[in-house]
Coordinates of C-alpha atoms in Angstrom, one line a residue:
M734 CA -1.2 3.1 -14.0
K735 CA -3.8 5.5 -12.3
R736 CA -6.1 3.9 -9.7
K737 CA -10.2 3.8 -10.5
F738 CA -12.5 5.0 -8.7
E739 CA -16.4 6.2 -8.4
F740 CA -16.6 8.0 -5.0
V741 CA -14.4 11.4 -3.1
Y742 CA -14.6 12.3 -0.4
Q743 CA -15.0 16.0 0.9
F744 CA -13.1 17.6 3.5
K745 CA -13.2 20.3 5.2
V746 CA -9.9 20.4 7.7
T747 CA -9.5 23.5 10.4
L748 CA -6.6 24.3 12.8
K749 CA -7.8 24.2 16.3
G750 CA -7.2 27.2 18.3
V751 CA -5.9 30.3 15.6
K752 CA -8.2 33.5 15.0
P753 CA -9.3 33.6 12.6
A754 CA -9.8 29.8 11.2
V755 CA -7.7 29.2 8.9
W756 CA -8.6 25.9 7.2
R757 CA -9.3 24.1 4.0
R758 CA -11.9 22.3 1.9
F759 CA -10.4 19.5 -0.3
Q760 CA -11.8 16.2 -2.3
V761 CA -9.5 13.2 -2.4
P762 CA -10.2 9.2 -4.8
D763 CA -12.8 6.9 -2.6
F764 CA -9.6 4.6 -2.6
Y765 CA -7.4 6.7 0.0
T766 CA -5.4 5.5 3.0
F767 CA -4.7 7.5 6.1
W768 CA -1.3 7.9 4.7
D769 CA -2.8 9.4 1.8
L770 CA -4.8 11.8 3.4
H771 CA -2.2 12.9 5.4
V772 CA 0.1 13.8 2.6
A773 CA -3.0 15.9 1.5
I774 CA -3.8 17.6 4.2
Q775 CA 0.1 18.2 4.5
D776 CA 0.0 19.7 0.8
V777 CA -3.3 21.6 1.2
F778 CA -2.3 23.4 4.7
G779 CA 0.8 24.2 3.6
W780 CA 2.7 22.0 6.2
L781 CA 6.0 20.5 4.8
D782 CA 5.8 16.9 7.0
Y783 CA 9.1 17.6 9.1
H784 CA 7.3 15.7 12.0
L785 CA 5.2 13.0 12.4
H786 CA 1.5 12.6 12.4
E787 CA -1.2 10.7 13.5
F788 CA -5.1 10.7 13.1
E789 CA -8.1 9.9 16.2
L790 CA -11.1 8.8 15.4
M791 CA -14.3 6.5 16.2
N792 CA -13.9 2.8 15.5
P793 CA -17.0 2.0 12.8
E794 CA -17.0 -1.4 14.8
S795 CA -15.9 -1.1 18.8
C796 CA -16.7 2.4 18.7
A797 CA -13.5 2.8 20.6
I798 CA -11.3 5.7 19.7
T799 CA -8.3 4.3 18.1
T800 CA -4.9 5.6 16.6
I801 CA -3.8 5.9 13.1
G802 CA -1.3 6.7 11.7
I803 CA 2.9 5.4 12.3
P804 CA 3.9 2.9 14.7
S805 CA 6.4 2.6 16.9
D806 CA 8.2 -0.1 18.7
E807 CA 8.3 2.8 21.3
E808 CA 5.1 3.5 21.8
L809 CA 3.5 5.2 25.2
F810 CA 1.1 3.3 27.4
D811 CA 0.5 0.4 25.6
R812 CA -1.3 2.0 23.0
E813 CA -2.3 0.6 19.4
I814 CA -1.6 3.2 16.6
L815 CA -2.7 1.2 13.1
P816 CA -0.4 1.6 10.5
G817 CA -1.8 4.6 7.7
W818 CA -1.0 3.0 4.6
K819 CA -3.5 -0.6 5.8
Q820 CA -6.4 1.7 6.8
G821 CA -8.0 2.4 4.1
I822 CA -10.5 6.2 4.9
S823 CA -13.8 4.7 3.2
N824 CA -13.6 1.8 6.1
W825 CA -13.6 4.8 8.7
F826 CA -15.3 7.5 7.3
S827 CA -18.9 7.2 6.3
T828 CA -22.6 10.0 7.2
N829 CA -22.0 7.9 10.7
N830 CA -19.2 8.8 11.4
R831 CA -17.6 11.7 10.2
S832 CA -15.0 13.3 12.2
A833 CA -11.6 13.1 12.9
L834 CA -8.3 14.6 15.0
Y835 CA -5.0 15.0 12.9
T836 CA -2.6 16.0 14.8
Y837 CA 0.9 17.2 13.3
D838 CA 4.3 17.6 15.1
F839 CA 3.9 16.3 18.8
G840 CA 6.2 18.7 19.8
D841 CA 4.1 22.3 18.5
D842 CA 0.9 19.9 18.5
W843 CA -0.5 21.0 16.1
K844 CA -4.3 19.5 16.2
H845 CA -6.8 19.8 13.1
V846 CA -10.5 19.2 13.3
V847 CA -11.4 16.8 10.2
R848 CA -15.1 16.4 9.2
L849 CA -16.3 14.7 5.9
E850 CA -18.7 17.0 4.2
K851 CA -19.7 14.7 1.2
I852 CA -19.0 11.8 -0.4
L853 CA -19.6 12.9 -4.4
P854 CA -19.3 11.1 -7.9
R855 CA -16.0 12.2 -9.4
E856 CA -15.7 14.1 -12.1
E857 CA -14.5 12.7 -15.1
K858 CA -12.3 15.7 -16.0
K859 CA -11.2 16.7 -12.6
K860 CA -8.1 15.9 -11.2
Y861 CA -8.2 14.7 -7.7
P862 CA -6.9 15.6 -4.8
F863 CA -8.3 18.7 -5.7
C864 CA -8.3 21.9 -3.8
V865 CA -12.1 23.5 -3.4
D866 CA -11.4 26.3 -1.3
G867 CA -9.7 27.8 2.2
K868 CA -8.3 30.3 3.9
R869 CA -5.5 32.2 5.9
A870 CA -2.1 30.8 5.7
C871 CA -1.1 27.9 6.9
P872 CA 2.0 28.8 10.3
P873 CA 5.9 28.1 10.0
E874 CA 6.3 25.2 11.3
D875 CA 8.4 24.6 14.4
C876 CA 7.2 28.0 15.3
G877 CA 5.7 26.6 18.9
G878 CA 2.2 26.2 18.4
V879 CA -0.7 27.7 18.6
W880 CA 1.0 30.9 21.4
G881 CA 4.4 30.6 19.9
Y882 CA 2.3 31.5 16.8
R883 CA 0.1 34.2 17.9
D884 CA 3.6 35.9 19.5
F885 CA 5.1 35.4 15.8
L886 CA 2.1 37.1 14.7
K887 CA 2.6 40.1 17.4
V888 CA 6.1 41.1 16.2
L889 CA 5.3 41.3 12.6
K890 CA 2.8 43.7 13.2
N891 CA 5.2 45.9 15.1
P892 CA 8.5 46.5 12.9
E893 CA 9.6 48.8 16.0
H894 CA 10.4 45.1 17.5
E895 CA 13.9 43.8 19.0
E896 CA 12.8 40.4 17.1
Y897 CA 10.9 42.0 13.2
E898 CA 14.1 41.3 11.1
D899 CA 15.4 38.4 12.1
L900 CA 11.5 36.7 12.4
L901 CA 10.9 38.6 9.1
N902 CA 14.0 37.1 7.8
W903 CA 13.3 32.8 9.1
V904 CA 10.2 33.3 7.3
G905 CA 11.5 34.0 3.7
G906 CA 11.6 37.7 4.1
K907 CA 7.2 38.0 4.1
F908 CA 4.5 36.7 5.5
D909 CA 0.6 37.2 5.5
P910 CA -1.5 35.6 7.4
E911 CA -4.2 36.5 5.1
Y912 CA -2.7 35.3 2.5
F913 CA -4.5 31.3 0.7
D914 CA -4.8 30.4 -3.4
P915 CA -6.2 27.6 -3.5
Q916 CA -5.0 27.8 -7.2
K917 CA -2.0 27.0 -5.9
V918 CA -1.8 24.0 -4.3
R919 CA 0.7 21.2 -5.7
F920 CA -0.4 17.4 -4.9
M921 CA 2.3 15.2 -4.3
D922 CA 2.5 11.5 -4.7
P923 CA 1.7 9.9 -1.8
V924 CA 4.1 6.7 -2.5
K925 CA 7.0 8.5 -3.4
R926 CA 6.5 10.3 -0.2
R927 CA 6.1 7.4 1.7
K928 CA 8.8 5.8 -0.5
S929 CA 11.1 8.8 0.4
A930 CA 10.1 8.9 4.1
F931 CA 10.7 5.1 4.9
G932 CA 13.2 4.5 2.1
E933 CA 11.2 1.7 0.7

């Protein structure tokens, strides 16, 4: 049974530290949780959800920076992490509280600036979530973060480099850092993704 909703939240998410900028603009239903938003970000960028993630943003009630993600029994420094599947985005994002930091893969440490651009009435004939537009390809998984990605691109520009063939094979034979087609984005069901991730 599909959930009814009246509004959609339009976000622009930009990957920090990469130039020219890699970004995506997309719309999600107002009932989305932070887990659902995480899955949408993964899908719209082209990440493969191999690693942990977290959101950091201001609590609209306490004005303290709060972390939302996947709680762990081994949380560092007693830092509380709220479970993303229990936190609705509409309780946190508003016209007065627009921004969050989304970190994916604590090894490569990919940081994304999440910005709420608009809250819009849903369009009856449009399927949500929906990718509006974006620019440039997502870096390959496990390439070493921002600095590793820069080195990766340098090698791909030089077919004479000793690592060129190995890196090209590693990414499946081709990689165009300028390519992105919003029409080819496919959003996964966040409920199914959670069941798969946690064996529920």
